[in-house]
Amino acid sequence: PGPVMAVVPPPPAAGGPEPPPPPLQYSLLLQHLVGEQRRPRAWDPAALGGIPSPPKSEEQKMVERAMESCAFKAALACVGGFVLGGAFGVFTAGIDTNVGFDPKDPYRTPTAKEVLKDMGQRGISYAKNFAIVGAMFSCTECVVESYRGKSDWKNSVISGCITGGAIGFRAGLKAGVIGCGGFAAFSAAIDYYLR
């Protein structure tokens, strides 16, 4: 091996300004690792030893598009709201002391058949309401997200305001404004908790 030669900067010209000192190798390394000259690498699981996935077929792409559509999301929220509302209605009817109560004969003990009938009626009523609210909220959130082209907390707040306002507007303008604000605040709180 030959002798190692050090790089020596040229001597300054007579009467001219001194050239800046050469940058330290540590500084150059930092610029390439964390500075503006750092090049982001494309994440490829196959390069890291992962299992490469085969290209998707047209049927798979069609199913994915259908599952990401607003109609599918609204239908899924409707079914989920129906199930959740029915369970909530049956639960609240189970702990309510007035289930099966007859105002004509307040001292009569209701039969099991009457209690179950009231629980079923309340469960169906809650299920319908939850299904409608779930479908409205999901559909408006999907439409707002498609219109804005972003997926952030503002979508749920806007769709919550639209849904709450539409539900409350049946009782008047004031109820619509209160419903808009309340549902938007509730949506923001849920979105903050989930994210």
mmCIF file of C-alpha atoms in Angstrom:
data_model
loop_
_atom_site.group_PDB
_atom_site.id
_atom_site.type_symbol
_atom_site.label_atom_id
_atom_site.label_comp_id
_atom_site.label_asym_id
_atom_site.label_seq_id
_atom_site.Cartn_x
_atom_site.Cartn_y
_atom_site.Cartn_z
ATOM 1 C CA PRO A 1 0.000 0.000 0.000
ATOM 2 C CA GLY A 2 1.153 3.471 -0.845
ATOM 3 C CA PRO A 3 1.507 6.375 1.571
ATOM 4 C CA VAL A 4 -1.733 8.078 2.769
ATOM 5 C CA MET A 5 -1.930 11.659 1.576
ATOM 6 C CA ALA A 6 -3.900 14.342 3.382
ATOM 7 C CA VAL A 7 -5.927 16.885 1.467
ATOM 8 C CA VAL A 8 -4.447 20.303 2.096
ATOM 9 C CA PRO A 9 -6.389 23.401 1.046
ATOM 10 C CA PRO A 10 -4.526 25.714 -1.354
ATOM 11 C CA PRO A 11 -2.795 28.676 0.281
ATOM 12 C CA PRO A 12 -4.784 31.933 0.245
ATOM 13 C CA ALA A 13 -4.042 34.407 -2.490
ATOM 14 C CA ALA A 14 -2.003 37.378 -1.423
ATOM 15 C CA GLY A 15 -4.267 40.109 -0.076
ATOM 16 C CA GLY A 16 -7.488 38.082 -0.658
ATOM 17 C CA PRO A 17 -9.948 36.722 1.889
ATOM 18 C CA GLU A 18 -9.175 33.388 3.443
ATOM 19 C CA PRO A 19 -11.209 30.497 2.077
ATOM 20 C CA PRO A 20 -13.614 28.898 4.549
ATOM 21 C CA PRO A 21 -12.307 25.873 6.376
ATOM 22 C CA PRO A 22 -13.399 22.520 4.961
ATOM 23 C CA PRO A 23 -16.511 21.104 6.662
ATOM 24 C CA LEU A 24 -16.003 18.434 9.242
ATOM 25 C CA GLN A 25 -16.847 14.927 8.136
ATOM 26 C CA TYR A 26 -19.316 14.651 11.051
ATOM 27 C CA SER A 27 -21.271 17.642 9.725
ATOM 28 C CA LEU A 28 -21.437 16.144 6.233
ATOM 29 C CA LEU A 29 -22.637 12.860 7.674
ATOM 30 C CA LEU A 30 -25.390 14.599 9.660
ATOM 31 C CA GLN A 31 -26.584 16.481 6.577
ATOM 32 C CA HIS A 32 -26.979 13.236 4.677
ATOM 33 C CA LEU A 33 -28.660 11.365 7.548
ATOM 34 C CA VAL A 34 -31.045 13.943 9.036
ATOM 35 C CA GLY A 35 -30.578 17.138 7.034
ATOM 36 C CA GLU A 36 -32.160 18.445 3.846
ATOM 37 C CA GLN A 37 -29.969 16.249 1.661
ATOM 38 C CA ARG A 38 -31.432 13.076 3.168
ATOM 39 C CA ARG A 39 -33.183 10.971 0.531
ATOM 40 C CA PRO A 40 -36.320 9.136 1.696
ATOM 41 C CA ARG A 41 -36.367 5.471 0.859
ATOM 42 C CA ALA A 42 -39.422 3.817 -0.598
ATOM 43 C CA TRP A 43 -40.758 1.239 1.835
ATOM 44 C CA ASP A 44 -40.837 -2.123 0.152
ATOM 45 C CA PRO A 45 -41.654 -5.124 2.350
ATOM 46 C CA ALA A 46 -40.184 -7.503 -0.212
ATOM 47 C CA ALA A 47 -36.786 -5.793 0.121
ATOM 48 C CA LEU A 48 -36.877 -6.373 3.883
ATOM 49 C CA GLY A 49 -37.511 -10.080 3.530
ATOM 50 C CA GLY A 50 -41.316 -9.900 3.633
ATOM 51 C CA ILE A 51 -43.614 -12.003 1.518
ATOM 52 C CA PRO A 52 -44.335 -10.211 -1.756
ATOM 53 C CA SER A 53 -48.028 -9.993 -2.515
ATOM 54 C CA PRO A 54 -49.270 -10.918 -5.974
ATOM 55 C CA PRO A 55 -50.966 -8.235 -8.045
ATOM 56 C CA LYS A 56 -54.681 -7.852 -7.359
ATOM 57 C CA SER A 57 -57.168 -9.204 -9.840
ATOM 58 C CA GLU A 58 -59.967 -7.124 -11.326
ATOM 59 C CA GLU A 59 -62.507 -8.903 -9.105
ATOM 60 C CA GLN A 60 -60.523 -7.999 -5.969
ATOM 61 C CA LYS A 61 -60.263 -4.378 -7.074
ATOM 62 C CA MET A 62 -64.003 -4.287 -7.782
ATOM 63 C CA VAL A 63 -64.797 -5.691 -4.315
ATOM 64 C CA GLU A 64 -62.468 -3.145 -2.678
ATOM 65 C CA ARG A 65 -64.134 -0.288 -4.580
ATOM 66 C CA ALA A 66 -67.566 -1.544 -3.526
ATOM 67 C CA MET A 67 -66.527 -1.802 0.130
ATOM 68 C CA GLU A 68 -65.099 1.729 0.084
ATOM 69 C CA SER A 69 -68.225 3.227 -1.472
ATOM 70 C CA CYS A 70 -70.526 5.526 0.485
ATOM 71 C CA ALA A 71 -73.507 3.205 -0.033
ATOM 72 C CA PHE A 72 -71.711 0.228 1.537
ATOM 73 C CA LYS A 73 -70.493 2.316 4.479
ATOM 74 C CA ALA A 74 -74.004 3.689 5.056
ATOM 75 C CA ALA A 75 -75.536 0.197 4.879
ATOM 76 C CA LEU A 76 -72.940 -1.168 7.300
ATOM 77 C CA ALA A 77 -73.583 1.688 9.736
ATOM 78 C CA CYS A 78 -77.333 1.122 9.383
ATOM 79 C CA VAL A 79 -77.042 -2.568 10.270
ATOM 80 C CA GLY A 80 -74.626 -1.854 13.123
ATOM 81 C CA GLY A 81 -76.885 0.898 14.461
ATOM 82 C CA PHE A 82 -79.922 -1.409 14.277
ATOM 83 C CA VAL A 83 -78.171 -4.122 16.304
ATOM 84 C CA LEU A 84 -76.705 -1.685 18.839
ATOM 85 C CA GLY A 85 -79.981 0.223 19.195
ATOM 86 C CA GLY A 86 -81.973 -2.971 19.677
ATOM 87 C CA ALA A 87 -79.617 -4.159 22.399
ATOM 88 C CA PHE A 88 -79.704 -0.746 24.084
ATOM 89 C CA GLY A 89 -83.508 -0.630 23.930
ATOM 90 C CA VAL A 90 -83.893 -4.093 25.464
ATOM 91 C CA PHE A 91 -81.372 -3.196 28.170
ATOM 92 C CA THR A 92 -83.112 0.062 29.117
ATOM 93 C CA ALA A 93 -86.483 -1.684 29.115
ATOM 94 C CA GLY A 94 -85.075 -4.359 31.407
ATOM 95 C CA ILE A 95 -84.074 -1.851 34.079
ATOM 96 C CA ASP A 96 -87.152 0.367 33.693
ATOM 97 C CA THR A 97 -89.673 -0.163 36.496
ATOM 98 C CA ASN A 98 -92.573 1.089 34.354
ATOM 99 C CA VAL A 99 -92.343 -1.670 31.748
ATOM 100 C CA GLY A 100 -95.682 -3.447 31.546
ATOM 101 C CA PHE A 101 -97.297 -0.770 33.732
ATOM 102 C CA ASP A 102 -101.054 -0.336 33.209
ATOM 103 C CA PRO A 103 -102.271 3.181 34.143
ATOM 104 C CA LYS A 104 -105.851 1.895 34.522
ATOM 105 C CA ASP A 105 -104.825 -0.574 37.230
ATOM 106 C CA PRO A 106 -101.552 0.670 38.817
ATOM 107 C CA TYR A 107 -101.478 -2.031 41.520
ATOM 108 C CA ARG A 108 -101.631 -4.956 39.096
ATOM 109 C CA THR A 109 -98.378 -6.837 38.562
ATOM 110 C CA PRO A 110 -97.565 -7.159 34.835
ATOM 111 C CA THR A 111 -97.197 -10.625 33.378
ATOM 112 C CA ALA A 112 -93.973 -11.861 31.786
ATOM 113 C CA LYS A 113 -95.643 -11.757 28.368
ATOM 114 C CA GLU A 114 -96.508 -8.042 28.782
ATOM 115 C CA VAL A 115 -92.991 -7.202 29.968
ATOM 116 C CA LEU A 116 -91.407 -9.048 27.041
ATOM 117 C CA LYS A 117 -93.787 -7.350 24.623
ATOM 118 C CA ASP A 118 -92.837 -3.890 25.951
ATOM 119 C CA MET A 119 -89.136 -4.793 25.847
ATOM 120 C CA GLY A 120 -89.484 -5.903 22.219
ATOM 121 C CA GLN A 121 -91.356 -2.743 21.240
ATOM 122 C CA ARG A 122 -88.752 -0.525 22.881
ATOM 123 C CA GLY A 123 -85.908 -2.533 21.333
ATOM 124 C CA ILE A 124 -87.397 -2.178 17.833
ATOM 125 C CA SER A 125 -87.992 1.549 18.347
ATOM 126 C CA TYR A 126 -84.421 2.174 19.499
ATOM 127 C CA ALA A 127 -83.050 -0.037 16.721
ATOM 128 C CA LYS A 128 -84.854 1.963 14.024
ATOM 129 C CA ASN A 129 -83.668 5.293 15.447
ATOM 130 C CA PHE A 130 -80.054 4.158 15.813
ATOM 131 C CA ALA A 131 -80.078 2.685 12.300
ATOM 132 C CA ILE A 132 -81.346 5.935 10.764
ATOM 133 C CA VAL A 133 -78.836 8.081 12.671
ATOM 134 C CA GLY A 134 -75.957 5.705 11.847
ATOM 135 C CA ALA A 135 -76.792 5.631 8.138
ATOM 136 C CA MET A 136 -77.222 9.430 7.967
ATOM 137 C CA PHE A 137 -73.954 10.104 9.769
ATOM 138 C CA SER A 138 -71.927 7.571 7.796
ATOM 139 C CA CYS A 139 -73.320 8.687 4.448
ATOM 140 C CA THR A 140 -72.756 12.405 5.121
ATOM 141 C CA GLU A 141 -69.247 11.740 6.440
ATOM 142 C CA CYS A 142 -68.379 9.780 3.291
ATOM 143 C CA VAL A 143 -69.795 12.510 1.038
ATOM 144 C CA VAL A 144 -67.947 15.260 2.963
ATOM 145 C CA GLU A 145 -64.702 13.264 2.831
ATOM 146 C CA SER A 146 -65.093 12.719 -0.921
ATOM 147 C CA TYR A 147 -65.833 16.402 -1.484
ATOM 148 C CA ARG A 148 -62.933 17.664 0.657
ATOM 149 C CA GLY A 149 -60.458 15.009 -0.485
ATOM 150 C CA LYS A 150 -59.074 14.694 3.053
ATOM 151 C CA SER A 151 -59.567 12.284 5.923
ATOM 152 C CA ASP A 152 -59.335 14.241 9.174
ATOM 153 C CA TRP A 153 -61.394 15.262 12.224
ATOM 154 C CA LYS A 154 -63.179 18.035 10.331
ATOM 155 C CA ASN A 155 -65.148 15.489 8.297
ATOM 156 C CA SER A 156 -66.777 13.975 11.382
ATOM 157 C CA VAL A 157 -67.529 17.402 12.868
ATOM 158 C CA ILE A 158 -69.161 18.649 9.647
ATOM 159 C CA SER A 159 -71.158 15.453 9.156
ATOM 160 C CA GLY A 160 -72.145 15.454 12.839
ATOM 161 C CA CYS A 161 -73.467 18.983 12.475
ATOM 162 C CA ILE A 162 -75.401 18.061 9.327
ATOM 163 C CA THR A 163 -76.884 14.927 10.914
ATOM 164 C CA GLY A 164 -77.758 16.565 14.232
ATOM 165 C CA GLY A 165 -79.201 19.599 12.477
ATOM 166 C CA ALA A 166 -81.343 17.447 10.172
ATOM 167 C CA ILE A 167 -82.695 15.417 13.093
ATOM 168 C CA GLY A 168 -83.344 18.447 15.294
ATOM 169 C CA PHE A 169 -84.777 20.608 12.506
ATOM 170 C CA ARG A 170 -88.025 18.607 12.612
ATOM 171 C CA ALA A 171 -88.731 20.256 15.994
ATOM 172 C CA GLY A 172 -87.828 23.773 14.799
ATOM 173 C CA LEU A 173 -84.882 25.990 13.964
ATOM 174 C CA LYS A 174 -83.621 26.313 17.536
ATOM 175 C CA ALA A 175 -83.674 22.541 18.029
ATOM 176 C CA GLY A 176 -81.840 22.135 14.713
ATOM 177 C CA VAL A 177 -79.067 24.509 15.800
ATOM 178 C CA ILE A 178 -78.753 22.788 19.183
ATOM 179 C CA GLY A 179 -78.728 19.380 17.490
ATOM 180 C CA CYS A 180 -76.049 20.542 15.053
ATOM 181 C CA GLY A 181 -73.793 21.845 17.823
ATOM 182 C CA GLY A 182 -74.349 18.912 20.149
ATOM 183 C CA PHE A 183 -73.825 16.225 17.530
ATOM 184 C CA ALA A 184 -70.747 18.033 16.147
ATOM 185 C CA ALA A 185 -69.209 18.251 19.631
ATOM 186 C CA PHE A 186 -69.995 14.595 20.298
ATOM 187 C CA SER A 187 -68.469 13.587 16.941
ATOM 188 C CA ALA A 188 -65.336 15.627 17.646
ATOM 189 C CA ALA A 189 -64.948 14.009 21.067
ATOM 190 C CA ILE A 190 -65.375 10.493 19.657
ATOM 191 C CA ASP A 191 -62.973 11.226 16.789
ATOM 192 C CA TYR A 192 -60.381 12.634 19.215
ATOM 193 C CA TYR A 193 -60.706 9.576 21.449
ATOM 194 C CA LEU A 194 -60.424 7.106 18.573
ATOM 195 C CA ARG A 195 -57.465 8.826 16.904
#
